[in-house]
XYZ file of C-alpha atoms in Angstrom:
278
model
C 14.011 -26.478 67.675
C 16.099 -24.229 65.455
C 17.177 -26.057 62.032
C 21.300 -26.326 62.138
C 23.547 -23.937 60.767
C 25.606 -27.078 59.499
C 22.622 -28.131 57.418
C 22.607 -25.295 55.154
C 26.208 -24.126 55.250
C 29.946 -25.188 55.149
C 31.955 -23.140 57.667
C 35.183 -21.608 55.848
C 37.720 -19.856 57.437
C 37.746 -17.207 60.065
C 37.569 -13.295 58.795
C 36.736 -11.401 61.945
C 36.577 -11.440 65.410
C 34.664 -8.818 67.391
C 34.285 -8.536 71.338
C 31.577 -10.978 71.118
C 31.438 -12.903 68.356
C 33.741 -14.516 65.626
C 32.834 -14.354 61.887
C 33.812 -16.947 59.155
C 33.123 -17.448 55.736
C 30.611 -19.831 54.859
C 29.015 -21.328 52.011
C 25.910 -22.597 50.711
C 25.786 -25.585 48.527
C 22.176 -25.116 47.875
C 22.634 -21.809 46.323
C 26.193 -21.561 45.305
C 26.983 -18.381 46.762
C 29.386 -16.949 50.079
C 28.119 -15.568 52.671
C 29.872 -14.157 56.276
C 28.457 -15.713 59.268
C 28.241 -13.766 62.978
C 28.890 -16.259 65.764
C 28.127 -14.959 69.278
C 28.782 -16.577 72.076
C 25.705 -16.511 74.735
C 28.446 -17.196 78.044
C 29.939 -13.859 77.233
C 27.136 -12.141 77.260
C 27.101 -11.444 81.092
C 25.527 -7.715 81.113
C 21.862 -7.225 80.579
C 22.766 -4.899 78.667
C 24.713 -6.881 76.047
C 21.925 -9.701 75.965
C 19.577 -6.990 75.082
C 21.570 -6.282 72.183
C 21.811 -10.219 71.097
C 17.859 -9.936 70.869
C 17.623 -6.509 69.070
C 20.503 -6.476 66.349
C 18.732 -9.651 64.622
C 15.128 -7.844 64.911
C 16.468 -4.462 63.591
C 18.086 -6.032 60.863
C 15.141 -7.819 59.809
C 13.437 -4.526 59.413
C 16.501 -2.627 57.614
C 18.448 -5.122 55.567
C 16.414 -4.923 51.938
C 17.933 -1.623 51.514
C 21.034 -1.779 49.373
C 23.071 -0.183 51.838
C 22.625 -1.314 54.621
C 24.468 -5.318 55.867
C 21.463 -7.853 54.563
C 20.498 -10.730 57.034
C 19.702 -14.075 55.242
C 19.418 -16.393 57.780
C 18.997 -16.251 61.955
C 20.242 -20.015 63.968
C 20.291 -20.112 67.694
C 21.099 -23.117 69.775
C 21.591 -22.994 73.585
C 24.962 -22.147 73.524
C 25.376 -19.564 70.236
C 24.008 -17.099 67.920
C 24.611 -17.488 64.536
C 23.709 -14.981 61.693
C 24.176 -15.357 58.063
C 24.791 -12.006 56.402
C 26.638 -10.415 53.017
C 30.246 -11.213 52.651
C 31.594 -8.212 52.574
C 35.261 -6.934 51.322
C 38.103 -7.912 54.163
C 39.228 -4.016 53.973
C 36.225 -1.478 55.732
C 36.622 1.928 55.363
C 38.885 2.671 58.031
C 41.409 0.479 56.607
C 41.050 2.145 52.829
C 41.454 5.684 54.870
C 44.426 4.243 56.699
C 46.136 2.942 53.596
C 45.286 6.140 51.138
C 45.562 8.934 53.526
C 42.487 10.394 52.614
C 39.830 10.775 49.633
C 39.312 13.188 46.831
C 36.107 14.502 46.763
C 34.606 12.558 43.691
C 35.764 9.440 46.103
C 34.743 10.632 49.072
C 31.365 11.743 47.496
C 30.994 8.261 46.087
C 31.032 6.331 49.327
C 29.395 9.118 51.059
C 26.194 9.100 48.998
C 25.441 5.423 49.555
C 26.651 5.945 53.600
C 23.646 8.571 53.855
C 21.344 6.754 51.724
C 21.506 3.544 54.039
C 21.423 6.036 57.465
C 18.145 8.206 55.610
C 16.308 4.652 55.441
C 17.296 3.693 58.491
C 15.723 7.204 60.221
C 12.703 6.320 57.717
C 11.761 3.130 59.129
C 12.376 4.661 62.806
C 15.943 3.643 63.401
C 18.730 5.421 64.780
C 22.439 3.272 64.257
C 24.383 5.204 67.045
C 27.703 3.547 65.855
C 28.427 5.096 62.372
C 32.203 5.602 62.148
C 34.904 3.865 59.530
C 34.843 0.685 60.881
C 31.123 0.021 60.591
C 31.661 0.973 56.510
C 31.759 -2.101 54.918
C 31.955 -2.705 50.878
C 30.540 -6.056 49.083
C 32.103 -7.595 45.964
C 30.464 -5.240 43.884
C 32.027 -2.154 45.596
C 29.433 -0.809 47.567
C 28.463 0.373 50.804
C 27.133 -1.488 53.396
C 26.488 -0.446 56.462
C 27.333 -2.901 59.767
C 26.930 -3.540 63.367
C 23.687 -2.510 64.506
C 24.219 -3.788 68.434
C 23.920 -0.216 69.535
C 20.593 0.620 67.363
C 17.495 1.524 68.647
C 13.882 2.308 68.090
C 12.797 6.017 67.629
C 9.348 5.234 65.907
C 7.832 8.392 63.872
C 4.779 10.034 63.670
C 2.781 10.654 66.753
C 4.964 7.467 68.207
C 8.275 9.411 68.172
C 10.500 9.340 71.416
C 13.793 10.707 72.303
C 16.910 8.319 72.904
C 18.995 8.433 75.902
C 22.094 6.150 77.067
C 25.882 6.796 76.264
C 26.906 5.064 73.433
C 29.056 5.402 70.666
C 33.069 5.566 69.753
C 35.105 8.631 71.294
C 36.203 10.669 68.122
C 32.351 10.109 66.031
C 30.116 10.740 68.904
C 27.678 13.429 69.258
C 27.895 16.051 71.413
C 24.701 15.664 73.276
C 25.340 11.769 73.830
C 27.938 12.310 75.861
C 25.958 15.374 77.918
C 23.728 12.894 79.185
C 20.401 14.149 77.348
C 17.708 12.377 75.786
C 18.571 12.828 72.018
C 17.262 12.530 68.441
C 18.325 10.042 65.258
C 20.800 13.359 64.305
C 23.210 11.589 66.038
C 24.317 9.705 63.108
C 23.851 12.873 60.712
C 26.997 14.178 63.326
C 28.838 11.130 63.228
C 28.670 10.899 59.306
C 29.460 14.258 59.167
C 32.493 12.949 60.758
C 33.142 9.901 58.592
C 33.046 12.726 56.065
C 35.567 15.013 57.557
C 37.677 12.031 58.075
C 38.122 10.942 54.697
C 38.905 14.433 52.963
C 41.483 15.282 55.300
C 42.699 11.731 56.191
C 42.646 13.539 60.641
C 39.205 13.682 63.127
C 38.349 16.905 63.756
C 37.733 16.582 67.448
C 40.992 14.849 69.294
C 42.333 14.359 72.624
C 45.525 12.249 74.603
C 42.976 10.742 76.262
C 39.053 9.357 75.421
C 38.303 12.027 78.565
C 40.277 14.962 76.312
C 38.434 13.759 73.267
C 35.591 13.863 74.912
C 35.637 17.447 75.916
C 36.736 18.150 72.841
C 33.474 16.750 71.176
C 31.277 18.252 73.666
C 32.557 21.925 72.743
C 32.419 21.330 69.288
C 34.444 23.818 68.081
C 34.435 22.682 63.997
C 37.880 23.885 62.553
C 39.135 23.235 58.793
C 43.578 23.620 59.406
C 45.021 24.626 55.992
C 47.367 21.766 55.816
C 44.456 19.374 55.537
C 41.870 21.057 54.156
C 43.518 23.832 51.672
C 42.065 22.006 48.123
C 38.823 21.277 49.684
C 35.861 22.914 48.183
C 33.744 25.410 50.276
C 30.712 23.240 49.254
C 32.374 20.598 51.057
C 33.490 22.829 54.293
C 29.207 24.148 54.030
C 27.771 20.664 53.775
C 30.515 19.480 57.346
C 29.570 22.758 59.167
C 25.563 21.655 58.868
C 26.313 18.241 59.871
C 28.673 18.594 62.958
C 26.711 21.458 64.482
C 26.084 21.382 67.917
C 22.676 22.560 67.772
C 20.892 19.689 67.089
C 18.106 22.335 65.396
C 20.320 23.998 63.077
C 21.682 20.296 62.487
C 20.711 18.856 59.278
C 18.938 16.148 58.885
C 19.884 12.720 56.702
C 17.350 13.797 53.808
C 18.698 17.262 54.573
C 22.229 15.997 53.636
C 21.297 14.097 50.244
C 19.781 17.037 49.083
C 23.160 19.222 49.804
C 24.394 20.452 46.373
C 28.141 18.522 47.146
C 26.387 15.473 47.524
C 23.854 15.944 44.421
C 27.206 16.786 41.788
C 29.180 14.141 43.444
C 31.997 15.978 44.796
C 32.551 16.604 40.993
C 31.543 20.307 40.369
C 32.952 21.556 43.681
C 33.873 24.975 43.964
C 37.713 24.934 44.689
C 38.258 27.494 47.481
């Protein structure tokens, strides 16, 4: 039998709510510290597909969450009825909120949360990971300011080495997407180097670069790729910044960067600070 979640913790209030699962704040008078518990509900998950994902998130996040960047697991329940897992209590505001509130970044900002976003993704690809979900929304921050990255239900296994394999299976959110995703081929971990790249775009210029009325219109949109910088957003952003986006949303995946690729970018390595204004 699984040891209670009530044994070790105090359920607070609720923070979150997600299609599956609720998450509250909880505490734990043993160590003194917050933490945010995930509550999913087994009776929703009807779809194979979706119970697949109860079993892997947990697993993957075993294997991820020492890095600094990436959402840290501390503790796994599971009853007959629920899922519970105890993770970082993050900041109420994720990145799509800060970007909805501010507009959009400067580039020392935008730099600063970018950095730590591609960190967490390059360790991820390093330990044979791909996320398939990075957008805003997944951007979390902890009390100390800094990036985590959530919501690994749509990860998956790549492996490395002589063990590598190609990923197939549409997922993803319309406007961050990759290109090939949506095509219906098998694809590589660059799928989050082109969503990133998006995150990117999205906070200098406060727009997504790839829009439609309609999730179909976006989608065509993304699948022609067709990378545009209009003056009104992007006229005081460097041209280091405009090289490092065009190498990141490319849409061939072999002139694509890769995550190491991007940390080694010169934009990234000064920080956004030593830009070259256009």
């Amino acid at each position: 039998m699984f040891q209670t979640l009530n044994n070790d913790f105090e359920i607070l209030e609720e923070i979150g709510r997600g299609r599956f699962g609720t998450i509250y704040r909880c505490f734990s008078p043993l160590s003194g510290d917050f933490f945010a518990c995930k509550t999913i509900s087994k009776s929703l998950l009807l779809d194979p597909t979706d119970q697949h994902c109860l079993i892997k998130e947990p697993k993957i996040l075993n294997l991820l969450s020492t890095h600094p960047n990436i959402t840290h697991l501390h503790k796994l329940y599971e009853d007959d009825n629920y899922l519970h897992l105890v993770m970082d209590l993050c900041s109420s505001e994720d990145l799509f909120d800060l970007i909805s509130k501010s507009g959009r970044f400067s580039e020392r900002d935008s730099a600063c949360v970018f950095s730590q976003l591609m960190h967490g993704i390059t360790h991820c690809h390093k330990m044979g990971i791909a996320h398939r979900d990075i957008k805003p929304d997944n951007v979390l921050f902890d009390a100390h300011n800094r990036v985590k990255i959530a919501d690994f239900g749509s990860g998956e296994w790549f492996g490395g080495g002589e063990e590598r394999v190609m990923m197939s299976g549409i997922v993803g959110t319309p406007y961050y997407v990759a290109p090939e995703v949506l095509m219906g081929k098998e694809y590589s971990e660059k799928v989050d180097v082109w969503s990133a790249g998006v995150v990117l775009y999205v906070m200098l210029s406060g727009v997504v670069p790839f829009y439609g009325e309609s999730a179909q219109e976006t989608f065509e949109a993304v699948v022609r790729g067709n990378l545009r910088f209009p003056s009104k957003y992007f006229r005081a952003v460097s041209s280091q910044a405009k090289d490092l986006l065009r190498k990141m949303i490319c849409k061939d995946v072999s002139k694509r960067f890769s995550a190491e690729q991007v940390l080694r970018h010169p934009w990234v390595i000064n920080g956004g600070e030593l830009a070259e204004e256009t």
